Tab-separated table of C-alpha atoms in Angstrom:
chain	number	residue	atom	x	y	z
A	1	MET	CA	-17.750	16.870	-21.910
A	2	THR	CA	-20.136	14.114	-20.517
A	3	THR	CA	-23.617	14.483	-21.158
A	4	PRO	CA	-26.697	12.412	-19.776
A	5	SER	CA	-26.459	10.722	-23.054
A	6	THR	CA	-22.507	10.734	-23.879
A	7	SER	CA	-19.288	9.829	-22.398
A	8	SER	CA	-16.093	11.719	-22.497
A	9	ALA	CA	-13.526	10.236	-24.767
A	10	VAL	CA	-11.865	6.441	-23.812
A	11	ILE	CA	-8.637	5.286	-25.352
A	12	ALA	CA	-7.883	1.607	-25.394
A	13	THR	CA	-4.709	0.411	-23.429
A	14	THR	CA	-2.188	-2.656	-24.245
A	15	LEU	CA	-1.023	-5.257	-22.077
A	16	THR	CA	2.781	-4.690	-20.443
A	17	GLY	CA	3.583	-8.260	-20.218
A	18	ASN	CA	3.859	-8.009	-16.744
A	19	ASN	CA	1.228	-9.946	-14.958
A	20	LEU	CA	0.931	-7.887	-12.154
A	21	ILE	CA	-0.266	-5.053	-13.691
A	22	ASP	CA	-1.993	-7.131	-16.637
A	23	SER	CA	-4.092	-8.983	-14.282
A	24	LEU	CA	-5.936	-5.541	-13.120
A	25	ILE	CA	-6.502	-3.556	-16.534
A	26	GLU	CA	-9.477	-4.009	-18.361
A	27	GLY	CA	-7.948	-2.436	-21.363
A	28	HIS	CA	-9.467	1.287	-21.392
A	29	LEU	CA	-9.231	4.199	-19.769
A	30	TRP	CA	-10.188	7.872	-19.854
A	31	ALA	CA	-8.503	9.982	-22.604
A	32	SER	CA	-8.304	13.034	-20.089
A	33	LYS	CA	-5.870	13.057	-16.742
A	34	SER	CA	-8.662	15.562	-15.744
A	35	ILE	CA	-11.844	13.249	-14.782
A	36	THR	CA	-14.916	15.298	-13.750
A	37	TYR	CA	-17.580	13.303	-10.757
A	38	SER	CA	-21.102	14.216	-9.836
A	39	PHE	CA	-23.507	13.386	-7.428
A	40	SER	CA	-26.820	12.491	-8.900
A	41	GLY	CA	-29.938	13.786	-7.504
A	42	TYR	CA	-33.996	13.091	-8.066
A	43	ASP	CA	-33.876	15.670	-10.726
A	44	SER	CA	-31.170	14.478	-12.638
A	45	TYR	CA	-31.069	13.013	-16.123
A	46	PHE	CA	-29.986	9.702	-17.543
A	47	SER	CA	-29.995	8.443	-21.017
A	48	GLN	CA	-32.663	5.954	-21.673
A	49	ASP	CA	-30.676	4.411	-24.779
A	50	PRO	CA	-31.131	0.646	-24.693
A	51	ILE	CA	-27.736	-0.194	-25.563
A	52	THR	CA	-25.294	2.430	-24.223
A	53	GLY	CA	-27.438	4.178	-21.376
A	54	TYR	CA	-30.153	2.525	-19.089
A	55	GLY	CA	-33.315	2.067	-21.186
A	56	PRO	CA	-36.852	3.130	-20.887
A	57	SER	CA	-37.821	4.964	-17.366
A	58	THR	CA	-40.831	2.323	-17.420
A	59	ASP	CA	-37.949	-0.587	-16.559
A	60	THR	CA	-37.557	-0.247	-12.414
A	61	ARG	CA	-34.989	-2.666	-12.819
A	62	SER	CA	-32.482	-0.279	-14.224
A	63	GLU	CA	-30.728	1.915	-11.746
A	64	PRO	CA	-31.885	5.495	-12.353
A	65	TRP	CA	-35.700	4.272	-12.560
A	66	SER	CA	-35.548	1.932	-9.402
A	67	PRO	CA	-37.824	2.931	-6.522
A	68	SER	CA	-34.870	2.710	-4.547
A	69	PHE	CA	-32.915	5.326	-6.246
A	70	ALA	CA	-32.021	8.003	-3.941
A	71	PRO	CA	-28.701	10.720	-3.696
A	72	LEU	CA	-25.792	10.501	-1.637
A	73	SER	CA	-26.057	11.247	1.957
A	74	SER	CA	-23.973	14.552	2.888
A	75	PHE	CA	-21.575	12.162	5.134
A	76	ASP	CA	-20.849	9.504	1.859
A	77	ARG	CA	-20.530	12.396	-0.257
A	78	PHE	CA	-17.432	13.464	1.867
A	79	TYR	CA	-16.046	10.127	2.068
A	80	PHE	CA	-16.890	9.585	-1.894
A	81	THR	CA	-14.685	12.200	-2.432
A	82	GLU	CA	-11.952	11.386	-0.001
A	83	ALA	CA	-11.963	8.119	-1.766
A	84	LEU	CA	-11.306	9.771	-5.124
A	85	GLN	CA	-8.308	11.806	-3.570
A	86	GLN	CA	-6.822	8.170	-2.471
A	87	TRP	CA	-6.389	7.659	-6.364
A	88	ALA	CA	-5.398	11.032	-7.097
A	89	ASN	CA	-2.642	10.744	-4.403
A	90	VAL	CA	-0.794	8.086	-6.286
A	91	ALA	CA	-1.826	8.522	-10.204
A	92	ASN	CA	-1.301	11.522	-12.598
A	93	ILE	CA	-5.313	12.325	-12.253
A	94	GLN	CA	-7.277	15.543	-11.156
A	95	PHE	CA	-10.940	14.680	-10.055
A	96	GLN	CA	-13.083	18.049	-10.208
A	97	LEU	CA	-16.496	17.905	-8.766
A	98	ILE	CA	-19.219	19.488	-11.288
A	99	PRO	CA	-23.136	19.979	-10.865
A	100	GLU	CA	-25.697	18.053	-12.982
A	101	SER	CA	-27.921	19.365	-15.290
A	102	PHE	CA	-29.791	18.958	-18.254
A	103	SER	CA	-26.353	19.087	-20.434
A	104	SER	CA	-23.911	18.019	-18.256
A	105	VAL	CA	-22.834	15.590	-15.980
A	106	GLY	CA	-19.544	13.825	-13.957
A	107	ASP	CA	-17.520	11.424	-15.923
A	108	ILE	CA	-18.101	9.472	-12.976
A	109	ARG	CA	-21.580	9.692	-11.417
A	110	VAL	CA	-22.436	8.175	-8.093
A	111	ALA	CA	-26.010	7.737	-6.166
A	112	TYR	CA	-28.037	4.797	-4.654
A	113	SER	CA	-30.178	2.321	-5.972
A	114	SER	CA	-31.489	-1.317	-5.974
A	115	ILE	CA	-28.818	-3.812	-7.471
A	116	ALA	CA	-28.882	-7.327	-8.094
A	117	SER	CA	-26.401	-8.016	-5.366
A	118	GLY	CA	-23.141	-6.863	-3.231
A	119	GLN	CA	-22.710	-3.131	-1.677
A	120	ALA	CA	-22.042	-1.559	-5.176
A	121	HIS	CA	-21.020	-1.746	-8.272
A	122	ALA	CA	-19.456	0.337	-11.343
A	123	TYR	CA	-19.542	0.582	-15.328
A	124	LEU	CA	-15.945	0.932	-16.471
A	125	PRO	CA	-15.002	3.202	-19.168
A	126	VAL	CA	-16.601	2.392	-22.597
A	127	ASN	CA	-16.094	5.205	-25.673
A	128	GLY	CA	-19.660	6.326	-26.217
A	129	ALA	CA	-21.665	4.500	-23.623
A	130	ALA	CA	-23.522	7.054	-21.435
A	131	LYS	CA	-23.357	4.974	-18.430
A	132	ALA	CA	-19.642	4.443	-18.670
A	133	GLY	CA	-18.323	5.770	-14.901
A	134	ASP	CA	-21.294	5.528	-12.819
A	135	ILE	CA	-21.200	3.970	-9.656
A	136	TRP	CA	-24.343	2.527	-7.995
A	137	VAL	CA	-24.480	1.963	-4.190
A	138	ASN	CA	-26.629	-0.730	-3.077
A	139	ALA	CA	-29.728	1.018	-0.981
A	140	ASP	CA	-30.461	-2.514	0.416
A	141	SER	CA	-26.869	-3.013	1.696
A	142	THR	CA	-24.953	-1.866	4.818
A	143	SER	CA	-23.301	1.004	2.565
A	144	ALA	CA	-26.339	2.578	2.609
A	145	THR	CA	-26.762	3.049	6.402
A	146	ASP	CA	-23.254	2.650	7.609
A	147	ILE	CA	-20.937	5.927	7.772
A	148	TRP	CA	-18.001	5.455	5.178
A	149	THR	CA	-15.473	5.806	7.674
A	150	PRO	CA	-11.828	4.799	6.413
A	151	GLY	CA	-10.943	1.486	7.593
A	152	THR	CA	-14.799	0.266	6.855
A	153	TYR	CA	-16.101	-2.122	4.273
A	154	SER	CA	-17.815	0.580	2.935
A	155	PHE	CA	-15.277	2.959	2.650
A	156	SER	CA	-12.747	0.250	0.864
A	157	THR	CA	-15.665	-0.602	-1.650
A	158	MET	CA	-15.680	3.043	-2.604
A	159	ILE	CA	-11.923	2.838	-3.572
A	160	HIS	CA	-12.535	-0.626	-5.024
A	161	GLU	CA	-15.760	0.797	-7.144
A	162	ILE	CA	-14.069	3.786	-8.563
A	163	GLY	CA	-10.810	1.607	-9.418
A	164	HIS	CA	-13.477	0.069	-11.858
A	165	ALA	CA	-14.671	3.821	-12.868
A	166	LEU	CA	-10.850	4.266	-14.012
A	167	GLY	CA	-10.751	1.229	-15.803
A	168	LEU	CA	-9.420	-1.633	-13.214
A	169	LYS	CA	-10.803	-5.061	-13.209
A	170	HIS	CA	-10.920	-8.013	-10.624
A	171	PRO	CA	-7.617	-9.693	-10.497
A	172	PHE	CA	-9.412	-13.243	-10.668
A	173	SER	CA	-11.626	-12.246	-13.596
A	174	GLY	CA	-11.006	-11.830	-17.737
A	175	SER	CA	-7.576	-12.505	-18.922
A	176	PRO	CA	-4.883	-12.334	-17.492
A	177	THR	CA	-5.636	-13.127	-13.972
A	178	LEU	CA	-3.307	-12.673	-11.041
A	179	PRO	CA	-1.727	-16.144	-9.430
A	180	GLY	CA	-4.062	-16.963	-6.470
A	181	SER	CA	-1.349	-16.516	-3.754
A	182	TRP	CA	-0.971	-12.602	-4.544
A	183	ASP	CA	-4.723	-12.265	-4.946
A	184	THR	CA	-5.421	-10.719	-1.588
A	185	LEU	CA	-7.037	-7.366	-0.576
A	186	SER	CA	-3.615	-6.351	0.904
A	187	GLN	CA	-2.100	-6.720	-2.421
A	188	THR	CA	-4.945	-4.996	-4.616
A	189	ILE	CA	-7.971	-3.603	-3.642
A	190	MET	CA	-9.565	-5.175	-6.541
A	191	SER	CA	-9.738	-8.365	-4.875
A	192	TYR	CA	-12.514	-10.176	-3.159
A	193	SER	CA	-10.099	-12.423	-0.848
A	194	ALA	CA	-8.314	-11.339	2.431
A	195	ILE	CA	-6.614	-14.927	2.384
A	196	ALA	CA	-5.253	-15.788	-0.762
A	197	TRP	CA	-7.703	-18.163	-2.497
A	198	ASN	CA	-10.679	-17.753	-0.280
A	199	GLN	CA	-13.114	-15.231	-1.337
A	200	ASN	CA	-14.894	-16.195	1.965
A	201	SER	CA	-12.543	-14.472	4.371
A	202	GLU	CA	-12.471	-10.808	5.331
A	203	LEU	CA	-10.236	-8.378	7.075
A	204	SER	CA	-10.725	-6.799	10.938
A	205	PHE	CA	-9.714	-3.327	9.037
A	206	GLU	CA	-10.144	-3.086	5.558
A	207	PRO	CA	-7.342	-0.985	3.331
A	208	THR	CA	-8.138	3.119	3.388
A	209	THR	CA	-5.591	3.525	0.364
A	210	PRO	CA	-4.905	1.632	-2.934
A	211	MET	CA	-2.704	-1.219	-2.743
A	212	PRO	CA	0.813	-1.927	-4.419
A	213	LEU	CA	-0.438	-3.629	-7.236
A	214	ASP	CA	-3.554	-1.077	-7.274
A	215	ILE	CA	-0.968	1.350	-7.614
A	216	LEU	CA	1.389	0.094	-10.206
A	217	ALA	CA	-1.415	-0.714	-12.776
A	218	ILE	CA	-3.370	2.896	-12.025
A	219	GLN	CA	-0.067	4.548	-12.706
A	220	TYR	CA	0.674	2.427	-15.732
A	221	LEU	CA	-2.867	3.755	-16.699
A	222	TYR	CA	-2.543	7.714	-15.880
A	223	GLY	CA	1.001	8.027	-15.053
A	224	LYS	CA	2.616	8.651	-11.443
A	225	ASN	CA	1.908	11.624	-9.147
A	226	ASN	CA	5.300	12.854	-8.559
A	227	SER	CA	4.226	15.792	-6.703
A	228	TYR	CA	2.922	13.847	-3.622
A	229	HIS	CA	5.443	13.170	-0.874
A	230	SER	CA	8.212	14.445	-3.386
A	231	GLY	CA	10.415	15.965	-0.020
A	232	ASP	CA	11.982	14.435	3.046
A	233	ASP	CA	9.061	13.342	4.357
A	234	ASN	CA	8.142	11.472	7.897
A	235	TYR	CA	5.652	8.785	8.349
A	236	PHE	CA	4.485	8.661	12.091
A	237	TYR	CA	2.609	5.249	13.310
A	238	ASN	CA	1.459	4.684	16.992
A	239	ASP	CA	-0.642	2.131	19.121
A	240	TYR	CA	-4.045	4.463	18.707
A	241	GLN	CA	-4.889	4.094	15.325
A	242	THR	CA	-5.310	0.699	13.023
A	243	TYR	CA	-3.323	1.062	9.841
A	244	HIS	CA	-4.067	-0.769	6.451
A	245	GLU	CA	-2.251	1.402	3.599
A	246	THR	CA	0.184	1.454	0.995
A	247	ILE	CA	2.621	4.298	1.213
A	248	TRP	CA	3.668	6.244	-1.987
A	249	ASP	CA	6.487	8.605	-2.065
A	250	SER	CA	7.654	10.044	-5.019
A	251	GLY	CA	10.750	12.077	-4.158
A	252	GLY	CA	12.917	12.688	-1.357
A	253	THR	CA	16.397	11.496	-0.006
A	254	ASN	CA	15.560	11.409	4.130
A	255	ASP	CA	12.385	9.843	4.106
A	256	TRP	CA	11.272	8.218	7.651
A	257	LEU	CA	9.102	5.680	8.809
A	258	ARG	CA	8.606	6.060	12.600
A	259	TYR	CA	6.671	4.033	14.788
A	260	ASP	CA	6.012	5.162	18.561
A	261	GLY	CA	4.197	2.017	20.049
A	262	TYR	CA	4.650	-0.797	22.343
A	263	GLN	CA	3.435	-3.563	19.804
A	264	SER	CA	6.914	-6.120	18.680
A	265	SER	CA	6.667	-4.530	14.871
A	266	THR	CA	8.418	-5.542	11.711
A	267	ILE	CA	8.996	-2.678	9.718
A	268	ASP	CA	10.470	-3.318	6.165
A	269	LEU	CA	11.479	-0.953	3.885
A	270	ARG	CA	11.927	-2.575	0.739
A	271	GLU	CA	9.289	-1.702	-2.297
A	272	GLY	CA	6.261	-3.808	-2.804
A	273	MET	CA	6.936	-5.711	0.808
A	274	GLY	CA	4.468	-5.110	3.905
A	275	SER	CA	4.866	-4.399	7.590
A	276	SER	CA	3.377	-5.147	10.532
A	277	ILE	CA	3.171	-2.032	12.791
A	278	GLY	CA	0.978	-0.929	15.702
A	279	LYS	CA	-2.761	-2.616	16.595
A	280	PRO	CA	-2.694	-5.440	14.441
A	281	VAL	CA	-4.800	-6.113	11.542
A	282	TYR	CA	-6.168	-9.847	11.057
A	283	ALA	CA	-7.375	-11.913	7.817
A	284	GLU	CA	-10.318	-14.093	9.220
A	285	THR	CA	-12.548	-16.667	8.259
A	286	ALA	CA	-15.299	-18.463	10.472
A	287	VAL	CA	-12.578	-20.753	12.113
A	288	THR	CA	-9.386	-19.168	11.579
A	289	GLN	CA	-7.524	-15.768	12.333
A	290	GLU	CA	-4.314	-14.521	11.121
A	291	ARG	CA	-2.314	-11.723	11.305
A	292	ILE	CA	-1.211	-9.575	8.051
A	293	PRO	CA	0.975	-7.051	7.208
A	294	ASN	CA	-0.577	-3.535	7.368
A	295	VAL	CA	1.571	-0.910	6.171
A	296	TRP	CA	2.962	-1.519	2.493
A	297	ILE	CA	5.668	0.384	0.611
A	298	ALA	CA	4.523	0.589	-2.895
A	299	TYR	CA	6.841	-0.283	-5.627
A	300	ASP	CA	9.217	2.613	-7.058
A	301	THR	CA	8.842	4.136	-3.554
A	302	VAL	CA	12.093	4.532	-1.416
A	303	ILE	CA	11.875	5.242	2.090
A	304	GLU	CA	15.400	5.762	3.442
A	305	ASN	CA	15.157	5.215	7.130
A	306	ALA	CA	13.235	3.500	9.982
A	307	GLN	CA	13.172	3.850	13.634
A	308	GLY	CA	11.306	0.940	15.595
A	309	GLY	CA	9.123	1.616	19.089
A	310	ASN	CA	9.645	0.085	22.521
A	311	GLY	CA	8.744	-3.551	21.716
A	312	SER	CA	10.965	-6.468	19.967
A	313	ASP	CA	11.070	-4.946	16.455
A	314	PHE	CA	12.670	-6.658	13.121
A	315	LEU	CA	13.603	-3.864	10.670
A	316	ILE	CA	14.639	-4.522	7.430
A	317	ALA	CA	16.580	-2.144	5.235
A	318	ASN	CA	16.155	-1.833	1.240
A	319	ASP	CA	19.072	-1.302	-1.140
A	320	ALA	CA	19.262	2.542	-0.458
A	321	ASP	CA	21.631	3.847	2.183
A	322	ASN	CA	19.548	3.525	5.207
A	323	PHE	CA	19.186	4.277	8.862
A	324	LEU	CA	17.561	2.051	11.160
A	325	ARG	CA	17.091	2.329	14.739
A	326	GLY	CA	15.529	-0.011	16.795
A	327	GLY	CA	14.531	1.720	19.797
A	328	ALA	CA	13.364	-0.061	23.325
A	329	GLY	CA	13.425	-3.730	23.287
A	330	ASP	CA	15.469	-6.865	22.024
A	331	ASP	CA	15.670	-5.847	18.190
A	332	VAL	CA	16.493	-7.394	14.793
A	333	LEU	CA	18.245	-4.820	12.345
A	334	LEU	CA	18.765	-6.539	9.021
A	335	ALA	CA	20.998	-4.338	6.451
A	336	GLY	CA	20.534	-4.020	2.965
A	337	VAL	CA	22.726	-3.655	-0.076
A	338	GLY	CA	24.497	0.145	0.203
A	339	ARG	CA	25.945	2.068	3.107
A	340	ASP	CA	23.683	1.424	6.265
A	341	ASN	CA	23.744	2.606	9.687
A	342	LEU	CA	22.747	0.654	12.698
A	343	ASN	CA	21.399	1.928	16.046
A	344	GLY	CA	19.833	-1.019	18.020
A	345	GLY	CA	18.935	1.050	21.114
A	346	LYS	CA	18.391	-0.256	24.414
A	347	GLY	CA	17.793	-4.289	24.595
A	348	HIS	CA	19.466	-7.261	23.554
A	349	ASP	CA	19.816	-6.815	19.752
A	350	ILE	CA	21.184	-8.448	16.837
A	351	PHE	CA	22.614	-6.927	13.651
A	352	GLY	CA	22.250	-9.037	10.712
A	353	PHE	CA	23.712	-8.841	7.076
A	354	ASP	CA	22.415	-10.734	4.406
A	355	ALA	CA	23.994	-8.465	1.598
A	356	LYS	CA	26.979	-6.822	0.495
A	357	GLY	CA	27.843	-3.420	1.540
A	358	ASP	CA	29.225	-1.097	4.145
A	359	PHE	CA	27.823	-0.940	7.374
A	360	TYR	CA	28.253	1.061	10.302
A	361	LEU	CA	26.951	-0.322	13.822
A	362	TYR	CA	26.906	2.842	16.550
A	363	ASP	CA	25.985	1.047	19.729
A	364	PHE	CA	26.934	-2.479	19.659
A	365	ASN	CA	27.176	-3.819	23.351
A	366	LEU	CA	29.582	-6.940	23.645
A	367	LYS	CA	27.450	-8.207	26.662
A	368	GLU	CA	24.135	-7.706	25.093
A	369	ASP	CA	24.314	-7.638	21.339
A	370	LYS	CA	24.776	-10.374	18.477
A	371	PHE	CA	25.712	-10.260	14.953
A	372	PHE	CA	23.770	-12.365	12.342
A	373	PHE	CA	25.239	-13.741	8.728
A	374	ASP	CA	22.936	-15.201	6.551
A	375	PRO	CA	24.688	-18.390	5.009
A	376	ALA	CA	23.659	-17.075	1.483
A	377	LEU	CA	26.998	-14.688	2.278
A	378	GLY	CA	28.634	-17.677	1.637
A	379	TYR	CA	29.565	-18.078	5.437
A	380	GLY	CA	27.969	-21.131	6.607
A	381	ASP	CA	29.869	-20.998	9.927
A	382	ILE	CA	32.604	-19.511	11.744
A	383	LYS	CA	35.510	-21.269	10.036
A	384	ASP	CA	33.873	-19.537	6.758
A	385	LEU	CA	33.544	-16.659	8.023
A	386	VAL	CA	37.095	-16.094	9.468
A	387	GLY	CA	38.241	-17.339	6.007
A	388	GLY	CA	36.337	-14.581	4.178
A	389	ILE	CA	38.013	-11.700	6.283
A	390	THR	CA	40.744	-9.596	4.394
A	391	ASP	CA	41.503	-7.005	6.693
A	392	ILE	CA	40.833	-5.836	10.115
A	393	ARG	CA	41.919	-2.527	11.865
A	394	GLN	CA	41.182	0.248	14.248
A	395	TYR	CA	40.368	3.663	13.214
A	396	SER	CA	39.615	6.007	15.849
A	397	THR	CA	36.826	4.872	17.787
A	398	PHE	CA	35.612	2.298	14.895
A	399	ALA	CA	36.764	-0.997	14.482
A	400	PHE	CA	36.640	-2.246	11.153
A	401	VAL	CA	36.156	-5.559	9.625
A	402	GLU	CA	36.557	-6.166	5.886
A	403	PHE	CA	35.869	-9.186	3.578
A	404	GLY	CA	36.809	-10.151	0.199
A	405	ASN	CA	32.857	-10.384	-0.956
A	406	GLY	CA	32.974	-6.663	-1.013
A	407	MET	CA	31.220	-6.007	2.702
A	408	GLU	CA	32.868	-4.071	5.653
A	409	ILE	CA	31.416	-3.368	9.033
A	410	GLY	CA	32.326	-0.850	11.495
A	411	LEU	CA	31.691	-0.826	15.083
A	412	ASN	CA	31.777	2.272	16.763
A	413	GLY	CA	33.406	1.715	20.537
A	414	ILE	CA	34.839	-1.327	20.177
A	415	GLN	CA	38.573	-2.324	20.303
A	416	VAL	CA	39.554	-4.857	17.481
A	417	SER	CA	40.982	-6.907	20.497
A	418	GLU	CA	37.110	-7.359	21.592
A	419	ILE	CA	35.736	-8.874	18.999
A	420	THR	CA	35.402	-12.545	19.453
A	421	ALA	CA	33.785	-15.753	17.498
A	422	ASP	CA	30.891	-15.894	20.265
A	423	MET	CA	29.400	-12.706	19.180
A	424	VAL	CA	28.489	-14.117	15.757
A	425	LEU	CA	25.149	-15.979	15.062
A	426	PHE	CA	24.502	-18.038	11.813
A	427	SER	CA	20.386	-18.594	12.261
A	428	LEU	CA	17.891	-16.527	14.048
């Protein structure tokens, strides 16, 4: 149990050999998966130990003794709890709110105070340190006045600081560090950069969840939350909201990512990859602006199916058995390894193949649609492609084309005699 003068047990962790994880872990974590938190008030007690605590109460430079010390507002308490929940959704952590007293406080404590710079700072888990896990929000910053709604800088700051309180570090500090090209807020909320290599860049809409590398790291420390979205789930997106998040899905065999909007979107089902869905999110500097992926798939997450909207969409399958629906618009549907079902919907659609598998096309239109074969398959032109065909046959309403590399394509509603070379593309 944490008291004002002690911390709960903290244990050391070891590096994994995976830089994507090791660059984010400081080396310590809470020994218990049940982590308490509390909101400090004017009557709270703090350690005056000069080493493990905050020093004498006459030192107004220390957070608890600053004239700017204040408890969080009710709004900020609500959103702080929501930020905690974002970590609990992905990791095997249970947060419990407790009241503060002379003999008991949370492992994580939070309040406003004056700090040297920035929106907030947090103390990492350290065995025996009374201030371990404490989070201080700068009373002189916008986070002390703005409402911490998801998507704001203040809300992402709270997710970031909670990451520190749980044992995560900045990807650019300590050792090892994350390669600069990976060091972005869309990869890890522990970053300072909206654009890789540039800490002077910012986002038009901040992440509302831990991002792919954060989830990898926190799950290494505390384990996975295997009960979160463990069934067959639907993830719905539209044009009325802005999104910047990572999907962690722990199970199910028939999950759908569905977009019901009019923007031209990219939906990529592969783990660790990002999609551009709905209202654009931008990474910006004073002179540049670039649209970035805003919906990411966590590592070790499998979403089986995707449905595009009314724009011209680009849908990319993963290695599971997928169902891709393009919807309206001129869409590109790129199959993956496995047994994939593809339905382009209205418009001039392209059905692409860059991996071996069994693919079934349900609405190929001879007048409007095309095939795309990635040269990586070994088919650089129509001569190569024809040379790779080992069998063409009709079965019921399907025309099947079989290739020697293990790929088979079935076309519903098409006769073998209707297949021609002008249906094929080798570049997009």
